[in-house]
Amino acid sequence: MTIVESLQWRYATKKFDASATLEETQIQQLKEAFSLTATSYGLQPIKMLVIQNKELRETLVAHSYGQRQVVDASHLLVLCIQKNASTEDIENYFKLIRKVRNTPDDVLAPFKKSLLGIYDRATQKDLQQAAKSQAYLALGNLLTVCASLQIDSCPMEGFVPDKYDEVLGLDAKNLQSVLLLPVGKRAEDDYMSSLKKVRKPLEETVIDIH
């Protein structure tokens, strides 16, 4: 399939085949794709939980407005942001740059000073909102990668983050959940799989400026 054909094939899966399990190589590709997602300044203020445990996921259905995708899918991906960010994150980021690229400190100094200034001026609410934007970038990237790998998925905002955080012990990890992405294989009787996509004509959504 071409990438457009893959995106035509993709849809928000409403019913997964509960007996189907993705291969470890597929899950590894999704992990790599998440890591390679573009983020502001390259800071990666997001993390992803990959949950396969069915019993654990069964307890999350009640906090997902009864949506069975979270447990019937092969795996549940939970996209999270840092609950509290700090300038220590900046320091660690520049340590990583030096380790990977061996860039001299005097070259990095202006960029580092700029980022530290941004963090110093921002409130935690500002930083959390910025991190949420990065999580949506990661979600979009994962949806496209899933389509290209013929992995079914269903992006979800419909859940109770506070309850997820409690069940998954995210507070102790300085994380809070923001988005869900069940991944797996569509059920043969998912009526949504055969429906045509409803999209506005390109001329209504894309403006060419010559």
Short mmCIF file of C-alpha atoms in Angstrom, two decimals, residues 30-209:
data_model
loop_
_atom_site.label_atom_id
_atom_site.label_comp_id
_atom_site.label_asym_id
_atom_site.label_seq_id
_atom_site.Cartn_x
_atom_site.Cartn_y
_atom_site.Cartn_z
CA LEU A 30 5.66 1.57 17.72
CA LYS A 31 8.02 2.27 20.61
CA GLU A 32 10.68 3.49 18.19
CA ALA A 33 8.14 5.62 16.32
CA PHE A 34 7.04 7.22 19.58
CA SER A 35 10.65 8.00 20.49
CA LEU A 36 11.30 9.51 17.06
CA THR A 37 8.28 11.83 17.18
CA ALA A 38 9.14 15.50 16.70
CA THR A 39 8.87 17.49 19.94
CA SER A 40 9.45 21.15 20.72
CA TYR A 41 13.20 21.80 21.12
CA GLY A 42 13.65 18.01 21.12
CA LEU A 43 12.94 17.91 24.87
CA GLN A 44 10.53 14.93 24.75
CA PRO A 45 8.38 15.92 27.77
CA ILE A 46 6.22 12.83 27.15
CA LYS A 47 6.29 9.15 28.00
CA MET A 48 4.32 6.14 26.79
CA LEU A 49 3.05 3.21 28.81
CA VAL A 50 2.65 -0.06 26.88
CA ILE A 51 0.15 -2.24 28.72
CA GLN A 52 -0.51 -5.85 27.73
CA ASN A 53 -1.83 -7.18 31.07
CA LYS A 54 -5.51 -7.99 30.45
CA GLU A 55 -6.52 -8.06 34.11
CA LEU A 56 -5.10 -4.61 34.67
CA ARG A 57 -6.80 -3.28 31.56
CA GLU A 58 -10.11 -4.79 32.63
CA THR A 59 -10.02 -2.56 35.71
CA LEU A 60 -9.54 0.47 33.41
CA VAL A 61 -12.75 -0.12 31.43
CA ALA A 62 -14.80 1.46 34.21
CA HIS A 63 -12.67 4.60 33.88
CA SER A 64 -13.00 4.59 30.07
CA TYR A 65 -16.77 5.11 29.94
CA GLY A 66 -17.24 1.39 29.30
CA GLN A 67 -15.27 1.39 26.07
CA ARG A 68 -14.06 -2.20 25.57
CA GLN A 69 -11.28 -1.25 23.16
CA VAL A 70 -8.94 -0.66 26.10
CA VAL A 71 -9.06 -4.35 27.04
CA ASP A 72 -9.98 -6.13 23.80
CA ALA A 73 -7.07 -4.63 21.87
CA SER A 74 -3.74 -6.45 21.84
CA HIS A 75 -2.02 -3.65 23.78
CA LEU A 76 -3.06 -0.34 25.31
CA LEU A 77 -0.76 2.62 24.79
CA VAL A 78 -1.14 5.41 27.36
CA LEU A 79 0.48 8.72 26.44
CA CYS A 80 1.59 10.73 29.46
CA ILE A 81 3.18 14.05 30.30
CA GLN A 82 5.34 15.11 33.22
CA LYS A 83 3.23 16.29 36.13
CA ASN A 84 5.93 18.72 37.23
CA ALA A 85 8.72 19.89 34.92
CA SER A 86 11.90 21.58 36.09
CA THR A 87 15.16 23.09 34.90
CA GLU A 88 16.74 19.74 35.78
CA ASP A 89 15.06 18.41 32.63
CA ILE A 90 16.97 21.01 30.63
CA GLU A 91 20.25 20.08 32.31
CA ASN A 92 19.69 16.39 31.54
CA TYR A 93 18.79 17.19 27.94
CA PHE A 94 22.07 19.02 27.35
CA LYS A 95 24.03 16.23 29.02
CA LEU A 96 22.45 13.89 26.49
CA ILE A 97 23.34 16.19 23.58
CA ARG A 98 26.97 16.26 24.71
CA LYS A 99 27.00 12.48 25.06
CA VAL A 100 25.45 11.80 21.64
CA ARG A 101 27.00 14.57 19.55
CA ASN A 102 30.04 15.54 21.60
CA THR A 103 29.07 19.19 21.08
CA PRO A 104 31.27 21.67 22.99
CA ASP A 105 29.66 23.49 25.93
CA ASP A 106 30.42 26.91 24.46
CA VAL A 107 28.40 26.01 21.34
CA LEU A 108 25.45 24.77 23.42
CA ALA A 109 25.49 27.62 25.94
CA PRO A 110 23.26 30.14 24.07
CA PHE A 111 20.59 27.49 23.34
CA LYS A 112 20.72 26.21 26.90
CA LYS A 113 20.40 29.72 28.33
CA SER A 114 17.38 30.37 26.12
CA LEU A 115 15.60 27.19 27.24
CA LEU A 116 16.35 27.80 30.90
CA GLY A 117 14.85 31.27 30.53
CA ILE A 118 11.69 29.85 29.00
CA TYR A 119 11.29 27.33 31.84
CA ASP A 120 11.99 29.96 34.50
CA ARG A 121 9.27 32.26 33.11
CA ALA A 122 6.66 29.54 32.52
CA THR A 123 4.17 28.27 35.08
CA GLN A 124 3.65 24.54 35.58
CA LYS A 125 0.28 24.95 33.85
CA ASP A 126 2.04 26.48 30.83
CA LEU A 127 4.56 23.64 30.70
CA GLN A 128 1.86 20.99 31.05
CA GLN A 129 -0.18 22.51 28.23
CA ALA A 130 2.90 22.60 26.01
CA ALA A 131 3.62 18.96 26.86
CA LYS A 132 0.05 17.98 25.98
CA SER A 133 0.58 19.48 22.53
CA GLN A 134 3.62 17.21 22.15
CA ALA A 135 1.51 14.21 23.17
CA TYR A 136 -0.93 14.97 20.36
CA LEU A 137 1.98 15.13 17.92
CA ALA A 138 3.04 11.68 19.11
CA LEU A 139 -0.52 10.38 18.75
CA GLY A 140 -0.74 11.58 15.16
CA ASN A 141 2.61 10.02 14.38
CA LEU A 142 1.58 6.71 15.93
CA LEU A 143 -1.69 6.65 13.98
CA THR A 144 0.19 7.03 10.71
CA VAL A 145 2.77 4.40 11.64
CA CYS A 146 0.02 2.00 12.71
CA ALA A 147 -1.67 2.49 9.34
CA SER A 148 1.57 1.85 7.45
CA LEU A 149 2.12 -1.38 9.45
CA GLN A 150 -1.53 -2.51 9.06
CA ILE A 151 -2.08 -2.26 12.80
CA ASP A 152 -5.55 -1.24 13.86
CA SER A 153 -5.91 1.53 16.41
CA CYS A 154 -8.38 3.83 18.11
CA PRO A 155 -7.33 7.26 19.42
CA MET A 156 -9.17 8.02 22.65
CA GLU A 157 -9.68 11.07 24.82
CA GLY A 158 -12.75 9.54 26.47
CA PHE A 159 -11.42 8.37 29.81
CA VAL A 160 -10.94 9.68 33.35
CA PRO A 161 -7.25 10.67 33.63
CA ASP A 162 -7.24 10.99 37.42
CA LYS A 163 -8.53 7.43 37.81
CA TYR A 164 -6.02 6.10 35.29
CA ASP A 165 -3.25 7.88 37.15
CA GLU A 166 -4.41 6.30 40.40
CA VAL A 167 -4.71 2.75 39.04
CA LEU A 168 -1.38 2.93 37.19
CA GLY A 169 0.50 4.65 40.02
CA LEU A 170 1.55 7.50 37.76
CA ASP A 171 1.87 10.11 40.50
CA ALA A 172 4.89 8.27 41.88
CA LYS A 173 6.43 8.48 38.40
CA ASN A 174 5.73 12.24 38.14
CA LEU A 175 3.37 11.51 35.23
CA GLN A 176 -0.22 12.14 34.28
CA SER A 177 -2.15 10.43 31.49
CA VAL A 178 -3.54 12.50 28.62
CA LEU A 179 -4.35 10.17 25.69
CA LEU A 180 -5.06 6.51 24.97
CA LEU A 181 -4.31 4.40 21.90
CA PRO A 182 -5.51 0.78 21.93
CA VAL A 183 -3.74 -1.16 19.15
CA GLY A 184 -4.36 -4.59 17.69
CA LYS A 185 -6.49 -6.24 15.03
CA ARG A 186 -10.02 -5.27 14.07
CA ALA A 187 -12.79 -7.78 14.72
CA GLU A 188 -14.36 -9.23 11.59
CA ASP A 189 -17.80 -8.04 12.72
CA ASP A 190 -16.80 -4.44 13.45
CA TYR A 191 -19.38 -2.66 11.33
CA MET A 192 -17.24 0.47 11.17
CA SER A 193 -14.54 -1.24 9.12
CA SER A 194 -16.67 -1.38 5.96
CA LEU A 195 -18.00 2.17 6.06
CA LYS A 196 -16.68 4.78 3.66
CA LYS A 197 -14.65 7.62 5.14
CA VAL A 198 -16.51 10.90 5.52
CA ARG A 199 -14.17 13.74 4.66
CA LYS A 200 -14.72 17.20 3.22
CA PRO A 201 -13.44 17.70 -0.34
CA LEU A 202 -9.77 18.73 -0.48
CA GLU A 203 -10.66 22.11 -1.92
CA GLU A 204 -12.58 22.85 1.30
CA THR A 205 -9.74 21.90 3.64
CA VAL A 206 -6.58 22.74 1.70
CA ILE A 207 -5.74 26.20 0.36
CA ASP A 208 -3.09 26.46 -2.35
CA ILE A 209 -1.22 29.75 -2.48
#
